[in-house]
Coordinates of C-alpha atoms and ligand atoms in Angstrom, one line a residue:
X1390 CA -4.4 131.6 -66.8
X1391 CA -7.1 129.5 -67.8
X1392 CA -9.5 128.4 -65.6
X1393 CA -12.5 125.8 -67.7
X1394 CA -14.7 125.9 -64.6
X1395 CA -14.0 122.4 -64.0
X1396 CA -11.6 122.5 -61.4
X1397 CA -11.9 121.9 -57.7
X1398 CA -9.2 123.5 -55.2
X1399 CA -7.5 121.5 -52.5
X1400 CA -4.3 121.8 -50.3
X1401 CA -1.7 119.8 -50.3
X1402 CA 1.2 118.9 -47.6
X1403 CA 4.4 119.6 -49.2
X1404 CA 5.3 115.5 -49.3
X1405 CA 2.5 113.2 -49.8
X1406 CA 2.4 109.6 -49.9
X1407 CA 0.6 108.2 -53.2
X1408 CA -2.0 106.5 -50.7
X1409 CA -2.6 109.6 -49.5
X1410 CA -2.8 111.6 -52.2
X1411 CA -5.3 109.4 -53.6
X1412 CA -7.3 109.9 -50.6
X1413 CA -7.4 113.4 -50.5
X1414 CA -8.0 113.0 -54.8
X1415 CA -11.0 110.7 -53.5
X1416 CA -9.4 108.8 -56.7
X1417 CA -7.6 105.1 -56.7
X1418 CA -4.3 104.9 -55.9
X1419 CA -4.0 103.2 -59.4
X1420 CA -5.0 105.9 -61.0
X1421 CA -2.5 108.4 -59.7
X1422 CA 0.3 105.7 -59.9
X1423 CA -1.0 105.4 -63.5
X1424 CA -0.6 109.3 -63.8
X1425 CA 2.6 109.6 -62.5
X1426 CA 3.6 106.8 -64.7
X1427 CA 2.4 109.2 -67.6
X1428 CA 4.7 111.6 -66.4
X1429 CA 7.8 109.6 -66.3
X1430 CA 7.5 108.8 -62.8
X1431 CA 8.3 105.9 -61.4
X1432 CA 6.1 105.4 -57.3
X1433 CA 4.7 102.9 -55.4
X1434 CA 1.7 103.5 -53.0
X1435 CA 4.1 104.2 -50.0
X1436 CA 6.2 106.7 -51.7
X1437 CA 6.3 110.0 -51.0
X1438 CA 6.0 112.5 -53.6
X1439 CA 6.9 116.2 -53.2
X1440 CA 4.2 118.9 -53.3
X1441 CA 5.3 119.6 -57.2
X1442 CA 4.4 116.5 -58.3
X1443 CA 1.3 115.8 -56.2
X1444 CA 0.1 119.5 -57.8
X1445 CA 0.6 118.0 -61.4
X1446 CA -0.6 115.1 -61.0
X1447 CA -4.0 116.7 -58.9
X1448 CA -4.0 119.3 -61.5
X1449 CA -3.9 116.5 -64.5
X1450 CA -7.3 115.0 -62.2
X1451 CA -8.6 118.0 -62.5
X1452 CA -7.5 119.8 -59.1
X1453 CA -5.9 123.1 -58.5
X1454 CA -3.3 122.0 -55.6
X1455 CA -2.3 124.8 -53.1
X1456 CA 0.5 124.3 -50.3
X1457 CA -0.8 123.7 -47.4
X1458 CA -0.6 126.5 -44.6
X1459 CA 2.1 125.7 -42.4
X1460 CA 0.3 125.1 -38.4
X1461 CA 2.5 126.3 -36.2
X1462 CA 0.7 125.7 -33.5
X1463 CA 0.5 121.8 -33.9
X1464 CA 4.1 121.8 -35.5
X1465 CA 2.3 120.3 -38.4
X1466 CA 4.6 120.3 -42.0
X1467 CA 7.3 121.3 -40.0
X1468 CA 9.4 119.6 -42.9
X1469 CA 9.0 123.4 -44.8
X1470 CA 11.4 124.7 -42.4
X1471 CA 14.7 123.5 -43.8
X1472 CA 16.1 121.2 -41.0
X1473 CA 19.4 122.8 -41.4
X1474 CA 17.6 126.2 -40.6
X1475 CA 16.3 125.2 -37.3
X1476 CA 19.9 123.8 -36.7
X1477 CA 21.8 127.0 -37.6
X1478 CA 19.0 128.8 -34.9
X1479 CA 20.7 126.8 -32.0
X1480 CA 24.0 128.1 -32.7
X1481 CA 25.4 130.8 -29.8
X1482 CA 24.3 134.2 -31.9
X1483 CA 28.0 135.3 -30.7
X1484 CA 29.8 132.8 -32.7
X1485 CA 27.6 133.7 -36.2
X1486 CA 29.2 135.0 -39.3
X1487 CA 28.1 136.0 -42.6
X1488 CA 28.1 133.8 -45.3
X1489 CA 27.2 134.2 -49.1
X1490 CA 23.7 133.9 -50.3
X1491 CA 22.7 130.9 -51.8
X1492 CA 19.7 131.2 -54.5
X1493 CA 17.7 129.0 -55.7
X1494 CA 16.1 129.9 -58.9
X1495 CA 12.0 128.2 -59.3
X1496 CA 9.7 129.2 -61.5
X1497 CA 7.0 127.3 -64.7
X1498 CA 9.0 125.3 -67.0
X1499 CA 10.4 127.1 -70.4
X1500 CA 10.3 130.7 -68.3
X1501 CA 14.0 130.6 -68.3
X1502 CA 15.5 129.0 -65.6
X1503 CA 18.1 127.4 -67.3
X1504 CA 18.9 129.9 -69.4
X1505 CA 19.3 132.5 -66.8
X1506 CA 21.3 130.0 -64.7
X1507 CA 24.0 129.7 -67.8
X1508 CA 23.7 133.0 -68.2
X1509 CA 24.8 134.9 -64.5
X1510 CA 27.6 131.5 -64.9
X1511 CA 28.9 132.7 -68.2
X1512 CA 29.3 136.2 -67.1
X1513 CA 30.1 136.6 -63.4
X1514 CA 31.5 133.0 -62.6
X1515 CA 33.9 133.9 -59.1
X1516 CA 37.6 133.6 -59.8
X1517 CA 37.0 134.5 -63.8
X1518 CA 37.6 132.8 -66.8
X1519 CA 34.2 129.9 -67.8
X1520 CA 36.9 127.8 -69.5
X1521 CA 37.9 127.1 -65.6
X1522 CA 34.9 125.0 -65.2
X1523 CA 35.6 121.5 -66.0
X1524 CA 32.5 120.0 -64.9
X1525 CA 28.5 120.6 -63.9
X1526 CA 28.4 119.7 -60.4
X1527 CA 25.1 121.5 -59.3
X1528 CA 25.9 124.6 -58.0
X1529 CA 28.3 127.5 -58.4
X1530 CA 29.5 130.9 -57.1
X1531 CA 29.9 134.2 -58.5
X1532 CA 31.2 137.1 -57.5
X1533 CA 29.7 140.4 -57.7
X1534 CA 30.9 143.8 -56.0
X1535 CA 33.5 141.7 -54.5
X1536 CA 31.1 139.5 -52.8
X1537 CA 30.2 135.7 -53.1
X1538 CA 26.8 134.6 -54.4
X1539 CA 26.2 130.7 -54.4
X1540 CA 23.3 129.5 -57.0
X1541 CA 22.3 125.9 -56.8
X1542 CA 22.4 125.1 -60.2
X1543 CA 20.1 121.7 -60.8
X1544 CA 18.8 121.0 -64.7
X1545 CA 15.6 122.8 -65.1
X1546 CA 14.0 120.2 -66.8
X1547 CA 13.1 117.9 -64.1
X1548 CA 9.5 118.9 -63.3
X1549 CA 8.9 115.8 -61.8
X1550 CA 11.5 115.7 -59.3
X1551 CA 12.1 117.7 -55.8
X1552 CA 14.4 119.3 -57.2
X1553 CA 12.0 122.8 -57.7
X1554 CA 10.9 122.0 -53.9
X1555 CA 14.8 121.6 -52.9
X1556 CA 15.7 124.7 -54.6
X1557 CA 13.9 126.4 -51.7
X1558 CA 14.3 124.5 -49.3
X1559 CA 18.5 124.9 -49.2
X1560 CA 18.6 128.3 -50.6
X1561 CA 18.4 131.7 -48.8
X1562 CA 16.5 133.6 -51.2
X1563 CA 14.3 132.2 -54.5
X1564 CA 14.5 134.2 -57.3
X1565 CA 11.5 133.2 -59.0
X1566 CA 11.2 133.4 -63.0
X1567 CA 8.4 134.7 -64.6
X1568 CA 8.2 135.2 -68.4
X1569 CA 7.1 138.3 -69.4
X1570 CA 5.1 137.1 -71.9
X1571 CA 3.3 134.2 -70.4
X1572 CA 2.9 135.5 -66.7
X1573 CA 1.4 133.6 -63.6
X1574 CA 1.7 129.8 -64.3
X1575 CA 0.6 126.8 -62.2
X1576 CA 4.5 125.9 -61.2
X1577 CA 5.0 130.0 -60.6
X1578 CA 2.2 129.4 -57.6
X1579 CA 3.9 126.2 -56.7
X1580 CA 7.1 127.9 -56.4
X1581 CA 5.7 130.8 -54.6
X1582 CA 4.1 128.4 -52.2
X1583 CA 7.0 126.7 -51.6
X1584 CA 9.3 129.6 -51.0
X1585 CA 6.4 130.6 -48.4
X1586 CA 6.7 127.6 -46.6
X1587 CA 10.2 127.7 -46.2
X1588 CA 10.1 131.0 -45.2
X1589 CA 12.5 132.3 -47.7
X1590 CA 12.4 135.5 -49.6
X1591 CA 12.1 136.4 -53.4
X1592 CA 12.6 138.2 -55.8
X1593 CA 10.6 138.0 -59.2
X1594 CA 13.2 138.2 -62.2
X1595 CA 10.6 139.2 -65.3
X1596 CA 12.0 137.5 -67.9
X1597 CA 12.0 137.6 -71.4
X1598 CA 11.5 141.4 -71.8
X1599 CA 13.5 141.1 -75.3
X1600 CA 10.0 139.5 -76.6
X1601 CA 8.3 141.8 -78.7
X1602 CA 4.8 140.0 -76.7
X1603 CA 6.0 140.7 -73.1
X1604 CA 3.9 142.1 -71.0
X1605 CA 5.2 143.3 -68.0
X1606 CA 2.8 145.2 -66.5
X1607 CA 0.1 142.8 -67.2
X1608 CA 2.7 140.0 -65.4
X1609 CA 3.1 142.7 -62.3
X1610 CA -0.3 143.1 -61.9
X1611 CA -0.9 139.6 -61.7
X1612 CA 2.0 139.2 -58.9
X1613 CA 0.4 141.7 -56.9
X1614 CA -3.2 139.7 -57.8
X1615 CA -1.1 136.9 -55.6
X1616 CA 0.4 138.7 -52.6
X1617 CA 3.6 139.9 -54.2
X1618 CA 3.0 143.7 -54.7
X1619 CA 5.8 145.1 -57.0
X1620 CA 8.2 147.6 -55.4
X1621 CA 7.2 150.7 -57.3
X1622 CA 4.1 150.0 -56.4
X1623 CA 4.9 150.0 -52.9
X1624 CA 5.0 146.6 -52.6
X1625 CA 8.2 144.5 -51.1
X1626 CA 8.7 142.6 -53.5
X1627 CA 11.9 143.5 -56.2
X1628 CA 10.5 142.5 -59.8
X1629 CA 13.5 142.7 -62.3
X1630 CA 13.3 142.9 -65.5
X1631 CA 15.7 140.7 -67.4
X1632 CA 16.3 138.8 -70.3
X1633 CA 18.4 135.7 -69.9
X1634 CA 18.8 135.2 -73.4
X1635 CA 20.3 138.2 -74.1
X1636 CA 21.8 138.7 -70.9
X1637 CA 20.0 142.1 -70.3
X1638 CA 19.6 143.1 -66.4
X1639 CA 21.3 140.5 -65.2
X1640 CA 23.4 143.3 -63.2
X1641 CA 20.4 144.2 -61.8
X1642 CA 19.3 141.1 -60.8
X1643 CA 22.6 140.2 -58.8
X1644 CA 22.2 143.9 -57.2
X1645 CA 18.9 142.6 -55.9
X1646 CA 19.8 139.3 -54.5
X1647 CA 22.7 141.4 -52.3
X1648 CA 20.1 143.2 -51.0
X1649 CA 17.8 141.2 -50.0
X1650 CA 20.3 139.3 -48.5
X1651 CA 21.3 142.4 -46.8
X1652 CA 17.9 142.3 -45.3
X1653 CA 18.0 139.1 -44.3
X1654 CA 20.6 138.1 -42.3
X1655 CA 22.0 135.3 -44.0
X1656 CA 24.4 133.8 -41.1
X1657 CA 26.6 130.5 -40.1
X1658 CA 29.1 129.3 -37.5
X1659 CA 31.8 128.6 -39.6
X1660 CA 33.4 127.0 -36.7
X1661 CA 30.3 125.1 -35.3
X1662 CA 28.8 121.8 -36.5
X1663 CA 29.4 120.8 -40.0
X1664 CA 26.3 120.3 -42.0
X1665 CA 24.7 121.0 -45.0
X1666 CA 22.0 119.6 -47.5
X1667 CA 23.2 117.2 -51.0
X1668 CA 22.5 119.0 -53.8
X1669 CA 23.3 116.0 -56.8
X1670 CA 24.8 112.5 -56.6
X1671 CA 25.9 110.4 -58.4
X1672 CA 28.1 106.9 -59.1
X1673 CA 30.9 108.0 -61.0
X1674 CA 33.5 105.8 -63.0
X1675 CA 37.1 105.0 -61.5
X1676 CA 35.6 107.9 -58.6
X1677 CA 32.8 105.8 -56.9
X1678 CA 30.3 107.7 -55.2
X1679 CA 30.4 111.7 -55.7
X1680 CA 28.1 114.1 -54.2
X1681 CA 27.7 118.2 -54.7
X1682 CA 26.9 119.4 -51.3
X1683 CA 26.6 122.2 -50.3
X1684 CA 28.0 123.5 -46.7
X1685 CA 25.7 125.1 -44.7
X1686 CA 27.2 125.7 -41.1
X1687 CA 30.5 124.6 -40.0
X1688 CA 33.8 124.3 -42.3
X1689 CA 33.8 120.7 -44.3
X1690 CA 37.8 119.5 -44.6
X1691 CA 38.9 116.6 -46.2
X1692 CA 38.7 113.8 -44.0
X1693 CA 36.4 114.1 -41.9
X1694 CA 33.6 111.6 -41.8
X1695 CA 29.9 112.4 -43.3
X1696 CA 26.6 110.7 -42.8
X1697 CA 23.9 111.0 -45.3
X1698 CA 20.8 109.0 -45.1
X1699 CA 22.1 105.9 -45.5
X1700 CA 25.0 106.4 -46.4
X1701 CA 27.9 107.2 -44.9
X1702 CA 32.1 107.7 -45.7
X1703 CA 35.0 109.4 -45.2
X1704 CA 35.2 112.5 -47.9
X1705 CA 38.9 111.3 -49.8
X1706 CA 38.5 114.3 -51.8
X1707 CA 37.0 118.0 -51.9
X1708 CA 36.9 120.1 -55.3
X1709 CA 35.2 123.3 -56.0
X1710 CA 32.5 123.7 -58.5
X1711 CA 35.3 124.2 -61.1
X1712 CA 36.7 121.1 -60.3
X1713 CA 39.7 122.1 -58.5
X1714 CA 41.1 120.1 -55.4
X1715 CA 40.2 122.3 -51.8
X1716 CA 40.7 120.8 -48.2
X1717 CA 38.1 122.8 -46.6
X1718 CA 35.5 123.9 -47.4
X1719 CA 33.5 126.9 -45.1
X1720 CA 29.7 127.7 -45.4
X1721 CA 27.9 128.4 -48.5
X1722 CA 30.2 126.7 -50.5
X1723 CA 29.3 124.4 -53.0
X1724 CA 31.8 121.3 -53.3
X1725 CA 31.7 117.8 -54.7
X1726 CA 33.4 115.2 -52.8
X1727 CA 34.4 111.4 -52.6
X1728 CA 34.6 108.7 -50.3
X1729 CA 30.9 108.2 -49.2
X1730 CA 29.9 104.5 -49.5
X1731 CA 27.0 104.8 -51.4
X1732 CA 24.7 107.3 -53.5
X1733 CA 23.1 109.7 -50.9
X1734 CA 19.9 110.8 -52.1
X1735 CA 19.5 114.5 -53.1
X1736 CA 18.0 117.1 -50.6
X1737 CA 19.4 114.8 -47.9
X1738 CA 21.0 116.5 -44.8
X1739 CA 24.4 115.5 -44.6
X1740 CA 26.5 115.8 -41.1
X1741 CA 30.1 115.5 -40.0
X1742 CA 30.0 112.4 -37.2
X1743 CA 33.2 111.8 -35.1
X1744 CA 34.2 108.6 -36.1
X1745 CA 33.5 106.2 -39.3
X1746 CA 32.6 103.6 -36.4
X1747 CA 29.0 106.0 -34.8
X1748 CA 28.5 106.8 -39.0
X1749 CA 28.0 103.1 -39.5
X1750 CA 26.4 102.3 -36.5
X1751 CA 23.7 105.4 -37.4
X1752 CA 23.7 104.0 -41.2
X1753 CA 22.6 100.7 -39.9
X1754 CA 20.1 101.9 -37.4
X1755 CA 18.3 103.8 -40.5
X1756 CA 18.6 100.8 -42.4
X1757 CA 16.6 98.3 -39.6
X1758 CA 14.5 101.4 -39.2
X1759 CA 13.7 101.1 -42.6
X1760 CA 13.4 97.8 -43.0
X1761 CA 10.9 97.7 -40.3
X1762 CA 8.2 100.4 -41.7
X1763 CA 9.0 98.7 -45.6
X1764 CA 7.5 95.6 -43.8
X1765 CA 4.6 97.2 -42.1
X1766 CA 3.7 98.7 -45.3
X1767 CA 3.7 95.5 -47.4
X1768 CA 1.0 95.9 -49.8
X1769 CA 0.9 92.4 -51.9
X1770 CA -1.2 89.6 -50.3
X1771 CA -0.8 86.1 -49.9
X1772 CA -3.9 83.7 -50.0
X1773 CA -3.9 84.0 -46.5
X1774 CA -4.2 86.8 -46.1
X1775 CA -6.7 87.4 -48.8
X1776 CA -8.6 85.0 -47.3
X1777 CA -8.8 87.0 -43.9
X1778 CA -9.8 90.2 -45.5
X1779 CA -12.9 87.9 -47.1
X1780 CA -13.6 87.3 -43.7
X1781 CA -13.4 90.7 -42.6
X1782 CA -15.7 91.4 -45.2
X1783 CA -12.8 93.7 -47.0
X1784 CA -12.5 91.7 -50.3
X1785 CA -14.6 89.4 -52.5
X1786 CA -12.4 88.8 -55.3
X1787 CA -9.2 87.3 -56.5
X1788 CA -7.4 89.9 -58.5
X1789 CA -5.1 88.7 -61.0
X1790 CA -2.6 90.7 -63.3
X1791 CA -1.8 88.3 -66.2
X1792 CA 0.9 88.4 -68.5
X1793 CA 1.3 86.1 -71.5
X1794 CA 3.7 85.4 -74.3
X1795 CA 1.1 86.1 -76.9
X1796 CA -2.8 87.2 -77.5
X1797 CA -3.8 83.5 -78.6
X1798 CA -3.0 82.4 -75.1
X1799 CA -4.1 85.5 -73.4
X1800 CA -7.8 85.1 -74.4
X1801 CA -8.5 81.0 -73.3
X1802 CA -6.6 82.1 -70.1
X1803 CA -9.0 85.4 -69.5
X1804 CA -12.4 83.7 -70.4
X1805 CA -11.8 80.4 -68.2
X1806 CA -10.6 82.9 -65.4
X1807 CA -13.5 85.1 -65.5
X1808 CA -16.3 81.8 -65.5
X1809 CA -14.6 80.9 -61.9
X1810 CA -16.4 82.1 -58.7
X1811 CA -16.3 79.7 -55.3
X1812 CA -18.6 80.7 -52.8
X1813 CA -18.6 84.6 -52.7
X1814 CA -15.1 84.9 -54.3
X1815 CA -14.8 85.8 -57.8
X1816 CA -11.8 86.1 -59.9
X1817 CA -11.3 90.0 -60.8
X1818 CA -8.8 90.4 -63.8
X1819 CA -7.2 93.8 -63.9
X1820 CA -4.7 93.8 -66.6
X1821 CA -3.9 91.7 -68.9
X1822 CA -1.0 91.9 -71.3
X1823 CA 1.5 90.2 -73.5
X1824 CA 5.2 91.0 -72.6
X1825 CA 7.6 90.2 -69.7
X1826 CA 5.9 91.1 -66.5
X1827 CA 7.3 94.5 -65.8
X1828 CA 8.0 97.0 -62.9
X1829 CA 4.5 98.6 -63.9
X1830 CA 2.7 95.7 -63.3
X1831 CA 4.3 94.6 -60.0
X1832 CA 3.4 98.6 -58.7
X1833 CA 0.0 98.1 -60.4
X1834 CA -0.1 94.9 -58.2
X1835 CA 1.0 96.6 -55.0
X1836 CA -1.4 98.8 -55.2
X1837 CA -4.3 97.3 -56.2
X1838 CA -3.5 93.6 -53.5
X1839 CA -3.2 91.6 -57.0
X1840 CA -1.4 88.7 -57.6
X1841 CA 0.4 88.3 -61.6
X1842 CA 0.6 85.4 -63.3
X1843 CA 2.4 85.1 -65.4
X1844 CA 2.5 82.4 -68.6
X1845 CA 5.4 81.4 -70.6
X1846 CA 6.7 84.7 -69.5
X1847 CA 8.6 85.8 -66.2
X1848 CA 9.2 89.1 -64.4
X1849 CA 12.8 90.9 -66.2
X1850 CA 15.2 91.8 -63.0
X1851 CA 14.2 95.4 -61.8
X1852 CA 10.6 93.5 -61.5
X1853 CA 11.5 90.7 -59.9
X1854 CA 13.6 93.0 -57.1
X1855 CA 10.4 95.2 -56.5
X1856 CA 7.9 92.0 -56.1
X1857 CA 10.3 91.2 -53.2
X1858 CA 10.1 94.1 -51.8
X1859 CA 6.7 94.6 -52.0
X1860 CA 5.7 91.4 -51.1
X1861 CA 4.1 91.1 -54.3
X1862 CA 3.5 87.2 -55.5
X1863 CA 4.5 86.0 -58.9
X1864 CA 3.2 82.5 -60.3
X1865 CA 4.3 81.7 -63.5
X1866 CA 2.5 78.6 -65.5
X1867 CA 3.4 77.2 -69.4
X1868 CA 0.0 74.8 -69.2
X1869 CA -3.6 76.5 -69.1
X1870 CA -5.2 74.2 -67.0
X1871 CA -2.5 74.1 -64.3
X1872 CA -3.1 77.9 -63.6
X1873 CA -6.4 77.7 -63.7
X1874 CA -6.5 74.8 -61.7
X1875 CA -4.2 76.8 -59.2
X1876 CA -6.8 79.7 -59.3
X1877 CA -9.5 77.4 -58.5
X1878 CA -7.8 75.8 -56.0
X1879 CA -6.7 79.2 -54.3
X1880 CA -10.6 80.1 -54.0
X1881 CA -11.1 77.2 -52.3
X1882 CA -8.1 77.4 -50.5
X1883 CA -7.0 74.7 -50.8
X1884 CA -3.5 75.4 -52.8
X1885 CA -0.3 73.7 -51.8
X1886 CA 1.8 75.9 -50.1
X1887 CA 5.0 76.0 -52.1
X1888 CA 8.4 75.2 -50.6
X1889 CA 11.1 77.3 -50.5
X1890 CA 14.7 76.8 -48.7
X1891 CA 15.8 79.0 -46.1
X1892 CA 20.4 79.4 -45.5
X1893 CA 20.1 78.3 -41.5
X1894 CA 24.5 78.6 -42.0
X1895 CA 27.9 77.8 -43.6
X1896 CA 30.5 76.1 -41.9
X1897 CA 33.6 75.1 -44.0
X1898 CA 35.5 71.8 -43.9
X1899 CA 38.8 72.4 -41.9
X1900 CA 39.8 68.5 -41.8
X1901 CA 38.4 65.6 -42.4
X1902 CA 38.6 62.2 -39.5
X1903 CA 37.5 58.8 -38.8
X1904 CA 34.4 58.0 -36.9
X1905 CA 34.3 55.2 -35.2
X1906 CA 30.0 54.5 -36.2
X1907 CA 29.1 56.4 -38.4
X1908 CA 32.4 56.4 -40.8
X1909 CA 33.8 60.2 -42.2
X1910 CA 33.0 63.2 -40.5
X1911 CA 34.6 66.5 -41.1
X1912 CA 35.9 68.9 -38.3
X1913 CA 34.5 72.4 -39.1
X1914 CA 34.0 76.3 -38.5
X1915 CA 30.6 77.6 -38.9
X1916 CA 31.6 80.8 -41.0
X1917 CA 27.7 82.2 -41.1
X1918 CA 24.6 81.6 -39.0
X1919 CA 23.6 78.3 -37.2
X1920 CA 23.7 75.1 -37.9
X1921 CA 21.0 72.9 -36.6
X1922 CA 21.0 68.9 -36.5
X1923 CA 17.5 68.4 -37.0
X1924 CA 18.3 70.5 -40.3
X1925 CA 19.0 69.4 -44.1
X1926 CA 22.8 69.8 -44.8
X1927 CA 24.0 69.7 -48.3
X1928 CA 27.9 69.3 -49.0
X1929 CA 29.7 72.3 -51.6
X1930 CA 32.6 72.0 -53.8
X1931 CA 33.3 74.3 -55.1
X1932 CA 29.8 75.9 -57.1
X1933 CA 28.7 71.8 -57.1
X1934 CA 26.3 70.3 -54.7
X1935 CA 28.5 66.7 -53.4
X1936 CA 25.9 65.8 -51.5
X1937 CA 22.5 66.7 -49.8
X1938 CA 20.8 64.9 -46.8
X1939 CA 20.6 64.8 -42.9
X1940 CA 22.9 64.9 -40.1
X1941 CA 24.1 61.8 -38.4
X1942 CA 26.4 64.0 -35.8
X1943 CA 27.1 67.4 -34.5
X1944 CA 29.7 67.8 -32.0
X1945 CA 31.2 70.1 -29.9
X1946 CA 34.2 68.6 -27.9
X1947 CA 32.9 65.2 -28.0
X1948 CA 29.7 66.1 -27.0
X1949 CA 25.9 66.1 -29.1
X1950 CA 24.8 69.3 -29.4
X1951 CA 21.6 70.7 -31.2
X1952 CA 23.3 73.6 -33.0
X1953 CA 26.7 75.7 -33.0
X1954 CA 26.9 79.0 -33.7
X1955 CA 29.2 81.2 -36.1
X1956 CA 32.5 81.0 -35.0
X1957 CA 32.8 78.0 -33.5
X1958 CA 34.1 74.5 -34.5
X1959 CA 32.4 71.4 -34.6
X1960 CA 32.5 68.1 -36.1
X1961 CA 29.8 66.7 -38.5
X1962 CA 28.8 63.9 -39.8
X1963 CA 26.2 62.7 -42.4
X1964 CA 24.2 60.1 -43.4
X1965 CA 25.3 58.0 -45.7
X1966 CA 28.0 60.2 -47.0
X1967 CA 31.6 59.5 -46.5
X1968 CA 33.5 61.3 -49.0
X1969 CA 34.0 64.6 -47.6
X1970 CA 37.0 66.6 -48.7
X1971 CA 39.2 69.7 -46.7
X1972 CA 37.8 72.9 -48.3
X1973 CA 33.7 72.3 -48.7
X1974 CA 31.6 74.2 -47.6
X1975 CA 28.6 72.4 -45.7
X1976 CA 25.3 74.3 -45.7
X1977 CA 22.9 73.8 -43.3
X1978 CA 19.1 74.8 -44.5
X1979 CA 15.8 74.7 -43.7
X1980 CA 12.4 73.5 -46.0
X1981 CA 10.1 76.5 -45.3
X1982 CA 6.1 76.3 -46.9
X1983 CA 4.8 79.4 -47.8
X1984 CA 1.7 80.3 -49.3
X1985 CA 1.9 81.5 -52.5
X1986 CA -1.0 82.9 -53.7
Ligands
LIG626 P1 13.4 126.5 -68.3 O1 12.7 125.6 -68.6 O2 12.7 127.3 -67.1 O3 15.1 125.9 -67.2 O4 13.4 126.9 -69.5 P2 15.0 127.8 -70.3 O5 16.0 128.3 -69.4 O6 15.3 126.0 -71.0 O7 14.3 128.6 -71.8 C1 13.1 127.7 -72.3 C2 13.2 128.7 -73.6 O8 13.0 130.1 -73.3 C3 14.2 128.6 -74.2 O9 14.4 127.9 -75.9 C4 15.5 129.6 -74.2 O10 16.1 129.9 -74.9 C5 14.1 130.6 -74.1 N1 14.5 131.9 -73.2 C6 14.8 131.8 -72.3 N2 14.7 132.9 -71.1 C7 14.9 134.2 -72.2 C8 14.9 135.2 -72.7 O11 15.3 136.3 -72.1 N3 13.8 135.9 -74.2 C9 13.8 135.1 -75.0 N4 13.6 135.5 -76.4 N5 14.0 133.6 -75.2 C10 14.6 133.6 -73.8

């Protein structure tokens, strides 16, 4: 409730990339990434972050974020209205049947969301005894007045995930928890914005009324000021005083939920197309990918083929929230399922498709689309790109991140690099530290188009992967003058490109025979890629390379050919090699020059 005067208002969309956020906040993406990291969120510059996360980052950088108003005409920010709801709206009205309401619980951290979810689960669990629940699956159902209510139960502490946004996205009704002793706080306002954006009705649970310093009227006043006028003051918002901890007022809250549900026409076609939302997912030992789904339309059955984001699979087994096996799940049912080939992302829409073949081709297409957009989004820089940008007047410096094994080697490296300047290009050291090259270093490099130098240290595996994905160059050295020499050459544009091997194809040796002119040749079948006569070939016996050299002959049906494709047989002779054995593997490769810096 404090306001220290300097805070600037800003409107943000329900989802924003790190780059766009930094532009809107007029700050560098590095600052945004650093702030995210200090809050435990690893994100790269092109990553989408949800409004909640963006709002918290904005707050740390001196802004108060509001969810951008939806521009209905332009269709902008359509994401605010959940896709599944748009799909249900396409069903023919005569097929729609009432279904249990799905409730999302939102609110400021520590206002009691988790406690409330636990208390409701303990008192009113559908089907009776709580002891029957063997697993927490991220959603559950209770029965009140003989009617089912589904609750999305994702961990309350996850302030920095998309969970709260998702709570509003998957829900029919939002219960906004406001602590009576703390009042309306920033995340309360965000939650309201989410619910309003998703056009989801809200009920306020005025929590912690057992506290001596609870100030119910004051909080109602605050709520009224931001547009949630309590019903007892002739407004439209049901405000239910409760104590989640003492289990007071819970029945009233469930009553209120059913009342709102009755006015909200919560419907679906149980016989229609099957789709819903992924609530949670994880890899479980011996069970593979296990996902909690909320069915929102149709009836999901075991044996159905499901696609969710880039994962797909046939539902092998399905369990209700208590862990009991079931074979059918009608609308609004939270279930956990086994059978997906990968872990889908929480918040994603799942859908039943006709066959595994359809699912696979859809996933392949989605992956391809992603790769293409990833490739377009690479932010790392090669030397070539650097010079192109220098010529375009965009960059006047070679940005470096330096990691070394000890402080003692760091200092001379920094001082010698800082002196370097060739024509208009200088060296700018963004960050220098001891230790291995980490994901953070790579992220910083990616955001700032920098190159990473390791001295007696290398990247850890996660950093290597990220660098590959982001197109960040990492160069490692163990002699200082080599390092400075390379940088000097890089600045002069003279650095020799690094050579890299690219495997073009592989073939199995099926038999060995004598060929008059060249000695022994191998009869092979190409099992992967293509073999080329003008490329290099390497003979692998198990893990060992027994020969590496050039092609003497490449034939199909006695005819010389330039190339042989995957699936075809061919005869191969290699210059200076006569020791083929059945079972050898021939690798065909070329050497590619890559600009490294
Ligand atoms: P969340 O961050 O919104 O999920 O909040 P929690 O459910 O973790 O609650 C935060 C703290 O408030 C915990 O220490 C709870 O025991 C306490 N708490 C939650 N509800 C009540 C309540 O109704 N009365 C009192 N006195 N404390 C509560």
